[in-house]
Amino acid sequence: MSDPTAASGRGRFITFEGGEGAGKSTQARRLAARLETAGRRAIVTREPGGSPLAETIRGVILSGKASALGPMGEAILFGAARIDHIDKLIAPALAAGTWVVCDRFADSTRAYQGAAGKASPDLIAELEKVVVREIKPDLTILMDLPPQTGLARARKRAAGAASDRFESEDLAFHNALRDAFLDIAAREPGRVKIVDATETEDAIAEKIWTILRDAFPAELAARDA
Ligand code: T5A
């Protein structure tokens, strides 16, 4: 089957962002499956992680062992993991014409370590340039919901297991995160599309597919799934 995206030499890079338990992983998996059904090669990946070295760094960060480094130190660790993830997985996949659906990316560093964590936004922006280089998302889905709702979902799923490094931050931190993500969306409305994450999984999946078709009409209009 001919594949115009592959022929143009690059797949599309789509990221999911938002607070804890917003449903990003659920919708990232559903979107990748739907893209495949629509005839696009697609992979789903996540941050921190997505490559063996980045998964090792994920373990260190989410255990809380690196929290003593402070928000800028943690941002540097997230950045190191992201460099490996880009070099080993994301950039080669995009170059091969594969669509990459990524559960969190650089906006999470802006929101968690920058706005909510209070690392200098200028330093976070400089770090982002060094880390991300030309691998910028074509489209970002921001899954927005009240932090209490997302945290309750995450706790229910954890079924009594301990909260991780960021789930255990206080409500003021999670409210600041939500504001930070909405601020990113307001500044970059072309790239970042807000989705109400309080709706049902099916309703959200339909809205996301509509956003994709609007964003990439030439690639998806004739290939509905
Ligand atoms: N981080 C990450 C930084 O601080 N800086 C960075 O640069 C990066 C990249 C990652 C942590 O690292 C931080 C952010 C995070 O704290 P993680 O475990 O990957 O840790 O955390 P999350 O990305 O928040 O992952 P979660 O799994 O907690 O949340 P998701 O992916 O948003 O939610 P999901 O899909 O797993 O769903 C959670 C539960 O809700 C249900 C699901 O079935 C599941 O049980 N659910 C719904 N329930 C009702 N209605 C819906 N519409 C639902 N959708 C899903």
Tab-separated table of C-alpha atoms and ligand atoms in Angstrom:
chain	number	residue	atom	x	y	z
A	1	MET	CA	0.000	0.000	0.000
A	2	SER	CA	1.420	3.466	-0.832
A	3	ASP	CA	2.036	5.678	2.177
A	4	PRO	CA	2.256	9.440	1.602
A	5	THR	CA	3.637	10.136	5.094
A	6	ALA	CA	6.465	7.680	4.616
A	7	ALA	CA	7.030	9.076	1.129
A	8	SER	CA	7.419	12.587	2.587
A	9	GLY	CA	10.075	11.085	4.889
A	10	ARG	CA	8.623	11.820	8.303
A	11	GLY	CA	5.866	10.468	10.503
A	12	ARG	CA	3.824	12.706	12.809
A	13	PHE	CA	4.799	13.288	16.435
A	14	ILE	CA	1.796	13.473	18.783
A	15	THR	CA	2.124	13.985	22.527
A	16	PHE	CA	-0.329	13.622	25.411
A	17	GLU	CA	-0.018	15.913	28.417
A	18	GLY	CA	-1.889	16.669	31.625
A	19	GLY	CA	-1.981	15.948	35.323
A	20	GLU	CA	-1.896	12.639	37.190
A	21	GLY	CA	-4.520	10.047	36.243
A	22	ALA	CA	-5.967	12.187	33.443
A	23	GLY	CA	-6.266	9.200	31.086
A	24	LYS	CA	-3.236	9.959	28.889
A	25	SER	CA	-1.924	6.376	28.713
A	26	THR	CA	-5.414	5.041	27.985
A	27	GLN	CA	-5.992	7.489	25.127
A	28	ALA	CA	-2.447	7.223	23.753
A	29	ARG	CA	-2.930	3.457	23.326
A	30	ARG	CA	-6.355	3.929	21.759
A	31	LEU	CA	-5.081	6.573	19.333
A	32	ALA	CA	-2.136	4.457	18.191
A	33	ALA	CA	-4.487	1.526	17.555
A	34	ARG	CA	-6.848	3.743	15.599
A	35	LEU	CA	-4.037	5.147	13.486
A	36	GLU	CA	-2.979	1.581	12.656
A	37	THR	CA	-6.554	0.761	11.679
A	38	ALA	CA	-6.519	3.842	9.461
A	39	GLY	CA	-3.455	2.497	7.670
A	40	ARG	CA	-0.718	4.444	9.464
A	41	ARG	CA	2.245	2.773	11.104
A	42	ALA	CA	2.127	4.009	14.719
A	43	ILE	CA	3.934	3.324	17.973
A	44	VAL	CA	3.052	4.385	21.495
A	45	THR	CA	5.763	5.327	23.951
A	46	ARG	CA	6.095	7.244	27.218
A	47	GLU	CA	8.199	9.631	29.272
A	48	PRO	CA	10.128	9.408	31.385
A	49	GLY	CA	11.195	6.210	29.646
A	50	GLY	CA	10.670	4.731	26.201
A	51	SER	CA	14.247	3.431	25.755
A	52	PRO	CA	16.208	1.093	28.065
A	53	LEU	CA	18.448	3.830	29.479
A	54	ALA	CA	15.561	6.267	29.878
A	55	GLU	CA	13.547	3.569	31.701
A	56	THR	CA	16.462	3.199	34.141
A	57	ILE	CA	16.457	6.957	34.754
A	58	ARG	CA	12.633	6.780	35.200
A	59	GLY	CA	13.119	4.310	38.045
A	60	VAL	CA	15.532	6.650	39.807
A	61	ILE	CA	13.315	9.731	39.444
A	62	LEU	CA	9.984	8.126	40.386
A	63	SER	CA	11.505	6.379	43.434
A	64	GLY	CA	12.090	9.891	44.832
A	65	LYS	CA	15.837	9.252	45.201
A	66	ALA	CA	16.648	12.271	43.010
A	67	SER	CA	14.309	14.736	44.729
A	68	ALA	CA	17.205	16.059	46.838
A	69	LEU	CA	18.683	17.453	43.597
A	70	GLY	CA	15.837	19.997	43.506
A	71	PRO	CA	13.581	20.783	40.526
A	72	MET	CA	16.414	21.869	38.191
A	73	GLY	CA	18.427	18.738	38.994
A	74	GLU	CA	15.363	16.580	38.300
A	75	ALA	CA	14.728	18.543	35.073
A	76	ILE	CA	18.257	17.667	33.947
A	77	LEU	CA	17.574	13.980	34.649
A	78	PHE	CA	14.295	14.132	32.691
A	79	GLY	CA	16.288	15.869	29.919
A	80	ALA	CA	18.959	13.144	29.879
A	81	ALA	CA	16.254	10.472	29.620
A	82	ARG	CA	14.574	12.467	26.815
A	83	ILE	CA	17.813	12.736	24.800
A	84	ASP	CA	18.181	8.950	24.832
A	85	HIS	CA	14.482	8.411	24.048
A	86	ILE	CA	14.665	10.796	21.074
A	87	ASP	CA	17.924	9.369	19.732
A	88	LYS	CA	17.072	5.687	20.177
A	89	LEU	CA	13.355	5.609	19.412
A	90	ILE	CA	11.495	8.794	18.447
A	91	ALA	CA	13.766	10.287	15.771
A	92	PRO	CA	14.439	6.982	13.948
A	93	ALA	CA	10.718	6.111	13.963
A	94	LEU	CA	9.680	9.517	12.595
A	95	ALA	CA	12.390	9.333	9.943
A	96	ALA	CA	11.008	5.951	8.855
A	97	GLY	CA	7.536	7.471	8.392
A	98	THR	CA	6.052	5.990	11.610
A	99	TRP	CA	3.658	8.076	13.687
A	100	VAL	CA	4.872	8.396	17.290
A	101	VAL	CA	2.287	8.800	20.073
A	102	CYS	CA	4.078	9.796	23.265
A	103	ASP	CA	2.595	9.810	26.788
A	104	ARG	CA	4.190	13.034	28.143
A	105	PHE	CA	7.102	15.019	26.664
A	106	ALA	CA	8.782	18.400	27.181
A	107	ASP	CA	5.603	20.244	28.300
A	108	SER	CA	5.668	18.033	31.423
A	109	THR	CA	9.100	19.424	32.324
A	110	ARG	CA	7.832	22.974	31.787
A	111	ALA	CA	4.809	22.307	34.031
A	112	TYR	CA	6.169	19.966	36.747
A	113	GLN	CA	9.746	21.229	37.222
A	114	GLY	CA	9.214	24.773	35.876
A	115	ALA	CA	5.856	26.261	36.847
A	116	ALA	CA	4.824	23.966	39.728
A	117	GLY	CA	8.343	23.013	40.862
A	118	LYS	CA	9.574	26.617	40.588
A	119	ALA	CA	12.751	25.961	38.587
A	120	SER	CA	13.601	29.032	36.507
A	121	PRO	CA	11.388	29.021	33.361
A	122	ASP	CA	14.276	30.582	31.389
A	123	LEU	CA	16.629	27.751	32.349
A	124	ILE	CA	13.933	25.151	31.582
A	125	ALA	CA	13.463	26.761	28.143
A	126	GLU	CA	17.227	26.687	27.470
A	127	LEU	CA	17.416	23.046	28.573
A	128	GLU	CA	14.477	22.194	26.296
A	129	LYS	CA	16.287	23.657	23.268
A	130	VAL	CA	19.372	21.545	23.958
A	131	VAL	CA	17.388	18.360	24.607
A	132	VAL	CA	14.575	18.501	22.048
A	133	ARG	CA	16.464	20.034	19.114
A	134	GLU	CA	14.261	19.680	15.992
A	135	ILE	CA	12.031	16.920	17.453
A	136	LYS	CA	9.049	19.105	18.338
A	137	PRO	CA	5.516	17.681	18.618
A	138	ASP	CA	3.251	18.297	15.603
A	139	LEU	CA	0.237	18.096	17.903
A	140	THR	CA	-0.280	17.917	21.667
A	141	ILE	CA	-3.474	16.692	23.329
A	142	LEU	CA	-3.894	18.268	26.760
A	143	MET	CA	-6.112	16.055	28.935
A	144	ASP	CA	-7.632	18.550	31.374
A	145	LEU	CA	-9.492	17.667	34.561
A	146	PRO	CA	-9.657	18.782	38.222
A	147	PRO	CA	-6.580	17.365	40.012
A	148	GLN	CA	-8.737	15.724	42.701
A	149	THR	CA	-10.460	13.611	40.031
A	150	GLY	CA	-7.194	12.488	38.423
A	151	LEU	CA	-5.499	11.733	41.734
A	152	ALA	CA	-8.527	9.690	42.862
A	153	ARG	CA	-8.329	7.634	39.644
A	154	ALA	CA	-4.586	7.066	40.107
A	155	ARG	CA	-5.078	5.994	43.744
A	156	LYS	CA	-7.945	3.659	42.850
A	157	ARG	CA	-5.773	1.977	40.220
A	158	ALA	CA	-2.820	1.729	42.660
A	159	ALA	CA	-5.099	-0.219	45.052
A	160	GLY	CA	-3.215	0.755	48.230
A	161	ALA	CA	0.355	0.869	46.797
A	162	ALA	CA	2.436	3.912	47.795
A	163	SER	CA	2.140	7.141	45.756
A	164	ASP	CA	5.099	7.933	43.487
A	165	ARG	CA	7.361	11.014	43.569
A	166	PHE	CA	4.858	13.491	42.086
A	167	GLU	CA	1.505	11.932	43.048
A	168	SER	CA	2.480	12.587	46.663
A	169	GLU	CA	2.874	16.373	46.153
A	170	ASP	CA	0.145	18.515	47.771
A	171	LEU	CA	-3.020	19.799	46.086
A	172	ALA	CA	-1.537	23.304	45.612
A	173	PHE	CA	1.210	21.710	43.456
A	174	HIS	CA	-1.355	19.826	41.354
A	175	ASN	CA	-3.511	22.944	40.926
A	176	ALA	CA	-0.406	24.884	39.811
A	177	LEU	CA	0.301	22.089	37.319
A	178	ARG	CA	-3.154	22.335	35.813
A	179	ASP	CA	-2.786	26.123	35.441
A	180	ALA	CA	0.663	25.623	33.870
A	181	PHE	CA	-0.630	23.200	31.228
A	182	LEU	CA	-3.571	25.507	30.424
A	183	ASP	CA	-1.121	28.393	30.108
A	184	ILE	CA	0.988	26.411	27.612
A	185	ALA	CA	-2.191	25.693	25.607
A	186	ALA	CA	-3.139	29.395	25.630
A	187	ARG	CA	0.319	30.348	24.361
A	188	GLU	CA	0.441	27.670	21.635
A	189	PRO	CA	-3.167	27.124	20.507
A	190	GLY	CA	-2.093	25.802	17.105
A	191	ARG	CA	-0.161	22.913	18.618
A	192	VAL	CA	-1.975	22.216	21.892
A	193	LYS	CA	-5.632	21.121	21.885
A	194	ILE	CA	-7.514	20.858	25.190
A	195	VAL	CA	-9.774	17.853	25.798
A	196	ASP	CA	-12.203	17.561	28.732
A	197	ALA	CA	-10.822	14.467	30.480
A	198	THR	CA	-13.850	14.063	32.776
A	199	GLU	CA	-15.911	12.530	29.964
A	200	THR	CA	-16.138	8.794	29.213
A	201	GLU	CA	-13.182	7.018	27.589
A	202	ASP	CA	-15.195	6.464	24.392
A	203	ALA	CA	-16.364	10.092	24.133
A	204	ILE	CA	-12.806	11.343	24.663
A	205	ALA	CA	-11.428	8.948	22.037
A	206	GLU	CA	-13.941	10.287	19.475
A	207	LYS	CA	-13.000	13.902	20.242
A	208	ILE	CA	-9.305	13.114	19.894
A	209	TRP	CA	-9.875	11.404	16.547
A	210	THR	CA	-11.778	14.487	15.302
A	211	ILE	CA	-8.850	16.686	16.390
A	212	LEU	CA	-6.428	14.403	14.510
A	213	ARG	CA	-8.493	14.497	11.345
A	214	ASP	CA	-8.719	18.303	11.525
A	215	ALA	CA	-4.977	18.590	12.149
A	216	PHE	CA	-3.881	16.186	9.417
A	217	PRO	CA	-6.640	16.231	6.794
A	218	ALA	CA	-4.485	15.138	3.882
A	219	GLU	CA	-3.115	12.148	5.759
A	220	LEU	CA	-6.262	10.969	7.561
A	221	ALA	CA	-9.386	12.213	5.758
A	222	ALA	CA	-9.447	9.426	3.195
A	223	ARG	CA	-8.534	6.765	5.748
A	224	ASP	CA	-11.200	6.891	8.440
A	225	ALA	CA	-11.159	4.173	11.087
B	1	T5A	N1	7.129	14.011	34.953
B	1	T5A	C1	7.215	13.474	33.707
B	1	T5A	C2	7.798	15.191	35.278
B	1	T5A	O1	7.727	15.650	36.413
B	1	T5A	N2	8.519	15.824	34.305
B	1	T5A	C3	8.635	15.313	33.040
B	1	T5A	O2	9.330	15.916	32.193
B	1	T5A	C4	7.962	14.088	32.731
B	1	T5A	C5	8.068	13.500	31.349
B	1	T5A	C6	5.449	10.056	35.413
B	1	T5A	C7	5.637	11.158	36.400
B	1	T5A	O3	6.739	11.959	36.002
B	1	T5A	C8	6.364	13.311	35.994
B	1	T5A	C9	4.884	13.302	35.796
B	1	T5A	C10	4.436	12.052	36.502
B	1	T5A	O4	4.209	12.357	37.878
B	1	T5A	P1	3.635	8.198	35.396
B	1	T5A	O5	3.370	7.023	36.279
B	1	T5A	O6	3.966	7.923	33.982
B	1	T5A	O7	4.779	9.039	36.061
B	1	T5A	O8	2.443	9.213	35.623
B	1	T5A	P2	1.311	9.717	34.679
B	1	T5A	O9	1.890	10.131	33.372
B	1	T5A	O10	0.534	10.743	35.404
B	1	T5A	O11	0.484	8.404	34.430
B	1	T5A	P3	-0.857	7.914	35.062
B	1	T5A	O12	-0.958	6.479	34.618
B	1	T5A	O13	-0.952	8.192	36.515
B	1	T5A	O14	-1.957	8.778	34.389
B	1	T5A	P4	-2.598	8.737	32.954
B	1	T5A	O15	-1.723	8.034	31.981
B	1	T5A	O16	-3.017	10.108	32.621
B	1	T5A	O17	-3.929	7.890	33.182
B	1	T5A	P5	-4.341	6.396	32.760
B	1	T5A	O18	-4.739	6.359	31.353
B	1	T5A	O19	-3.270	5.488	33.232
B	1	T5A	O20	-5.652	6.245	33.641
B	1	T5A	C11	-5.600	6.279	35.048
B	1	T5A	C12	-6.806	5.458	35.594
B	1	T5A	O21	-8.010	6.134	35.234
B	1	T5A	C13	-8.831	5.283	34.414
B	1	T5A	C14	-7.889	4.197	33.870
B	1	T5A	O22	-8.578	3.006	33.595
B	1	T5A	C15	-6.883	4.054	35.006
B	1	T5A	O23	-7.368	3.186	35.988
B	1	T5A	N3	-9.405	6.120	33.372
B	1	T5A	C16	-10.633	6.665	33.453
B	1	T5A	N4	-11.583	6.569	34.402
B	1	T5A	C17	-12.739	7.273	34.154
B	1	T5A	N5	-12.971	8.005	33.031
B	1	T5A	C18	-12.049	8.102	32.056
B	1	T5A	N6	-12.286	8.854	30.964
B	1	T5A	C19	-10.810	7.407	32.247
B	1	T5A	N7	-9.682	7.290	31.504
B	1	T5A	C20	-8.828	6.522	32.202
